mmCIF file of C-alpha atoms in Angstrom:
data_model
loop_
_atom_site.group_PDB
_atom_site.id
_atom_site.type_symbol
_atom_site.label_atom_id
_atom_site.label_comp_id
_atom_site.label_asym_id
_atom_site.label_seq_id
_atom_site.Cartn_x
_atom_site.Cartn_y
_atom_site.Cartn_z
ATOM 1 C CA UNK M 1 83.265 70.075 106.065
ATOM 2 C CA UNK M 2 83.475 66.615 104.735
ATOM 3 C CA UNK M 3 86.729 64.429 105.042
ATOM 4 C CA UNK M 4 88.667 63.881 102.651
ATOM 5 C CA UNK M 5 89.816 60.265 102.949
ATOM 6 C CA UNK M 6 92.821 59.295 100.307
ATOM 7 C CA UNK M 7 93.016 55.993 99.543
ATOM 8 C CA UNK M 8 94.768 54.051 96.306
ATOM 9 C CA UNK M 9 94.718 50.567 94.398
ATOM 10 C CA UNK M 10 97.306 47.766 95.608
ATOM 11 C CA UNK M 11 97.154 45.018 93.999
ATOM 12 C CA UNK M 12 97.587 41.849 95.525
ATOM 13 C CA UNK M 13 101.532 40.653 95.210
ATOM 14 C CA UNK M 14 100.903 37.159 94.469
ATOM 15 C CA UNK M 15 98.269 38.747 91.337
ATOM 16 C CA UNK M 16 100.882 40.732 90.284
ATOM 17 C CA UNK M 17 103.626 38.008 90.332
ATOM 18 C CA UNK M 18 101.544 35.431 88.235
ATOM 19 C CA UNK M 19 101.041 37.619 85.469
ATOM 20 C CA UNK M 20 104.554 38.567 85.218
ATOM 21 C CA UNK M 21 105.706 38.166 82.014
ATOM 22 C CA UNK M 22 102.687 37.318 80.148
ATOM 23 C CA UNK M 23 100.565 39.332 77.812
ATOM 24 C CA UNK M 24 96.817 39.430 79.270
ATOM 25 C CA UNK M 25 93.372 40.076 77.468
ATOM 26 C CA UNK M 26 91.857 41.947 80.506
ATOM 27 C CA UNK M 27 88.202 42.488 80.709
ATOM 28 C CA UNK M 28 85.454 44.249 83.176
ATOM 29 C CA UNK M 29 81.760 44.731 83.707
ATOM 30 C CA UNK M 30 82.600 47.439 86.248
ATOM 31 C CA UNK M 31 81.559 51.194 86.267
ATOM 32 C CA UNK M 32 85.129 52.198 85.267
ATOM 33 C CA UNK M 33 86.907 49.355 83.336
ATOM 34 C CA UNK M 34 89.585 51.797 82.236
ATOM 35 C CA UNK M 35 90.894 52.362 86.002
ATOM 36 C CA UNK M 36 90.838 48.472 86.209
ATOM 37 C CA UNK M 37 93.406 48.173 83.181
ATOM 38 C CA UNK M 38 95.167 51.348 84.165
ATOM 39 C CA UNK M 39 95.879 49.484 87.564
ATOM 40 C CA UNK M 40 97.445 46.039 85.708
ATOM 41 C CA UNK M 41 99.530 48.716 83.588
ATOM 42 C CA UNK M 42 100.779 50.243 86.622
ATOM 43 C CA UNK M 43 102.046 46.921 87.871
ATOM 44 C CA UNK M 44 103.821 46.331 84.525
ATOM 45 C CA UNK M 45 101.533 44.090 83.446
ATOM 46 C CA UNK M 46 101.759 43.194 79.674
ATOM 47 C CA UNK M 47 98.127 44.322 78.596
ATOM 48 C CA UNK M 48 97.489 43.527 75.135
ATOM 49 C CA UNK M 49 94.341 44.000 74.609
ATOM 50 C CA UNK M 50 91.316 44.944 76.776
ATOM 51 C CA UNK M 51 87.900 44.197 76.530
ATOM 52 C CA UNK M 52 84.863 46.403 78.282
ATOM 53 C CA UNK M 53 81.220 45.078 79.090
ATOM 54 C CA UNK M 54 78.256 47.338 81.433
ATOM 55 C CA UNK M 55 78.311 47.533 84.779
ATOM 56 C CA UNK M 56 76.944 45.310 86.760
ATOM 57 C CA UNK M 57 76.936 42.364 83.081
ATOM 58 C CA UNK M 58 75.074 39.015 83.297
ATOM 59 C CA UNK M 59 77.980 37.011 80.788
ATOM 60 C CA UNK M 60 76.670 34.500 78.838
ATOM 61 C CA UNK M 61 78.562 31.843 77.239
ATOM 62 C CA UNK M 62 78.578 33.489 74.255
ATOM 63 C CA UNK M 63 80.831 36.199 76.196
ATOM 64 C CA UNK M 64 82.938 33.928 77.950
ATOM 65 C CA UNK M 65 83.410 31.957 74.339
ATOM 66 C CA UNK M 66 84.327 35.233 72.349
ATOM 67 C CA UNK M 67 87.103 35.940 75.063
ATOM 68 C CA UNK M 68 88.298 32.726 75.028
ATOM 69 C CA UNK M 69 88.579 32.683 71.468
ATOM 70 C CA UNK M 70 90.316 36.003 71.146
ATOM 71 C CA UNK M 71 92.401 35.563 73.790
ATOM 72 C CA UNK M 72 93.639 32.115 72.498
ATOM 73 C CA UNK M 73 94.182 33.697 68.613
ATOM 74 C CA UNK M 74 96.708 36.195 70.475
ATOM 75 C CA UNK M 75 98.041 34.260 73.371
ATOM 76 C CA UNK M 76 97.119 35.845 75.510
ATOM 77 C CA UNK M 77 95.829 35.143 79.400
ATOM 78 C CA UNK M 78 92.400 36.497 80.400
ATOM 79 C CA UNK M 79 92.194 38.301 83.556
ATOM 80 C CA UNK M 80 89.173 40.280 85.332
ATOM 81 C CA UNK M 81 88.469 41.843 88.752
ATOM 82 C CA UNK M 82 87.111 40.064 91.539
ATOM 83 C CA UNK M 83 83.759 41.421 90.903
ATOM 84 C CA UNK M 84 83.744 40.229 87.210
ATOM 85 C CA UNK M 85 84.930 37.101 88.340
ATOM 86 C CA UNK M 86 82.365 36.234 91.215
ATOM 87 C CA UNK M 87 79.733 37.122 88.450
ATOM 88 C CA UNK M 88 81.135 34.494 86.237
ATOM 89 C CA UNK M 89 81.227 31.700 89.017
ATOM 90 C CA UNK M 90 78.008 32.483 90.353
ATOM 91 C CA UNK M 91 76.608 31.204 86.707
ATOM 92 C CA UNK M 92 77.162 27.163 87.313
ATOM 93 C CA UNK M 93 76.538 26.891 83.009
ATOM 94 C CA UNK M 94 80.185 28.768 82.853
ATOM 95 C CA UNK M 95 81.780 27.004 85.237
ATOM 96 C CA UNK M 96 84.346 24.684 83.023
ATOM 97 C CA UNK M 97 84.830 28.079 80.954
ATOM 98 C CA UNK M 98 86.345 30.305 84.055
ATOM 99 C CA UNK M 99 88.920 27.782 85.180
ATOM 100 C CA UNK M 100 91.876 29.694 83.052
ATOM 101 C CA UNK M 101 90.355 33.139 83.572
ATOM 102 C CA UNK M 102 92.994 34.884 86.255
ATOM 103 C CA UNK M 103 91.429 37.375 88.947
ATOM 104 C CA UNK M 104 93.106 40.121 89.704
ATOM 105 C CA UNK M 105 92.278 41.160 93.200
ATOM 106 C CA UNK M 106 93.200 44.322 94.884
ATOM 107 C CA UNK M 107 93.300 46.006 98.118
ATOM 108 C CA UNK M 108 92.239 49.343 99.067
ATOM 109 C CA UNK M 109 95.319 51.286 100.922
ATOM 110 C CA UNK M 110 93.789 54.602 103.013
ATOM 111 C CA UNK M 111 97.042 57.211 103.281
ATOM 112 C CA UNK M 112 95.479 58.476 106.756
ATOM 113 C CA UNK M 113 94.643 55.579 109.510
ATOM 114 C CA UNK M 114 93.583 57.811 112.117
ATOM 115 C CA UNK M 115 90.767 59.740 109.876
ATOM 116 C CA UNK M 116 89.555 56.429 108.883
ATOM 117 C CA UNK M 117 89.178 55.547 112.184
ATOM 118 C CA UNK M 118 87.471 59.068 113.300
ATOM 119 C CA UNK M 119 85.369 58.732 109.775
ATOM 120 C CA UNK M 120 84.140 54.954 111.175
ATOM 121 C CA UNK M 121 83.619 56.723 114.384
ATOM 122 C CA UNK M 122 81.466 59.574 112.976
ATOM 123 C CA UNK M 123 79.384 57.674 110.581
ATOM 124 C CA UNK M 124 79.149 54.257 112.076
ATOM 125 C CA UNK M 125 77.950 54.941 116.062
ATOM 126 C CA UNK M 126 76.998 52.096 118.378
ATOM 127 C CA UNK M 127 73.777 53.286 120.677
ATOM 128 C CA UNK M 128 74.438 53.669 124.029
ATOM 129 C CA UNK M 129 73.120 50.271 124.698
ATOM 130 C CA UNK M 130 75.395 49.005 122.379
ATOM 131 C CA UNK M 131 78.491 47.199 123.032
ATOM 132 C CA UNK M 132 81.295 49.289 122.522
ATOM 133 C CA UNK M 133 83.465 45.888 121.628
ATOM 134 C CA UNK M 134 81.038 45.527 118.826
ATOM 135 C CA UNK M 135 82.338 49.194 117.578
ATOM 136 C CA UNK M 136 86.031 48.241 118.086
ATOM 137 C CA UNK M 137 85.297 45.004 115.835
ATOM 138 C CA UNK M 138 83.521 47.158 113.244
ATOM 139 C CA UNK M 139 87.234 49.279 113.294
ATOM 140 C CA UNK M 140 89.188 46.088 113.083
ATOM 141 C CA UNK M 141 86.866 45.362 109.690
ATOM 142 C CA UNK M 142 88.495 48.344 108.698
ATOM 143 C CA UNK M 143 91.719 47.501 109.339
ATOM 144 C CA UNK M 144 91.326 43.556 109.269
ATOM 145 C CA UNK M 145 93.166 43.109 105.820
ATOM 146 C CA UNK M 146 96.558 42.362 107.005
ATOM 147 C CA UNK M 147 98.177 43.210 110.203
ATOM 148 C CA UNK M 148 101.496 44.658 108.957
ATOM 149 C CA UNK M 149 99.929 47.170 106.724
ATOM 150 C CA UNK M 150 97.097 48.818 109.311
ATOM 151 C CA UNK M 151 94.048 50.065 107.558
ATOM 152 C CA UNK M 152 94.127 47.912 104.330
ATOM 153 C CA UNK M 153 90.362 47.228 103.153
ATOM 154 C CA UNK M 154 89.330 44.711 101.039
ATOM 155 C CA UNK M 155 87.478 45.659 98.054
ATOM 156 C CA UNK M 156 84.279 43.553 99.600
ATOM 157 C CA UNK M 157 84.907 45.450 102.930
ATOM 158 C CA UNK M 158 81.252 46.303 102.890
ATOM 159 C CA UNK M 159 80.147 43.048 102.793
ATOM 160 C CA UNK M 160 81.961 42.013 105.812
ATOM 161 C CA UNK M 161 80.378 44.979 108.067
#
């Protein structure tokens, strides 16, 4: 049958450490928002109030201004995903209204390196032709995250391959 590949959430320390103490509006345009603020409670982050848009949402100022606003009534700190927040600089119009929005970015921790491997094996062949250095670099994607913790993906890992 299929694999079963396990894999959790870690956010990134420094993420983690710069929210510390402070009480966050977070927001998402992400197919599951609520697993996005479930992850900042699980690092004991102070969320206050949370704020949820489609997948995949096209913020207007409008948005950005409404956040701002509510998040400044409360003081509170705004903080998104990586995805959210690529959205949001990708619009130049925004761009002096996502300075004191925080990311939060996480990394994706697989519990078996070894079927990760033999799942990158399976699904990701080189043809015979094919160099089989360009398949070890493909594995290394997979593990390219940091060195000390061996299979750590990046939540744009697919963009890198």
């Amino acid at each position: 049958g299929a694999p079963v590949l396990r894999a959790r959430v870690m956010p990134e320390a420094h993420a983690v450490a710069s929210l510390s103490g402070r009480r966050v509006l977070a927001f998402a345009g992400i197919g599951d928002p609520a697993r996005f603020f479930r992850t900042l409670r699980a690092s004991e982050i102070d969320v206050a109030a949370t704020r949820t848009f489609p997948d995949h949402h096209f913020y207007s100022h409008e948005d950005v201004a409404a956040l701002a606003a509510d998040a400044k009534r409360e003081s509170l700190v705004l903080v998104t995903t990586e995805k959210d927040m690529a959205r949001l600089r990708s619009n130049a119009d925004l761009a002096s209204q996502v300075r004191d929005i925080v990311q939060f970015p996480v990394t994706l921790r697989f519990e078996d390196d070894a079927a990760l491997r033999q799942f990158v094996e399976r699904v990701a062949p080189m043809p015979l032709d094919h160099p089989r250095k360009l398949q070890q670099e493909l594995l290394e994607k997979a593990a390219a995250a940091d060195s000390s913790r061996p299979c750590l993906a990046r939540t744009r890992f697919h963009q890198g391959l």
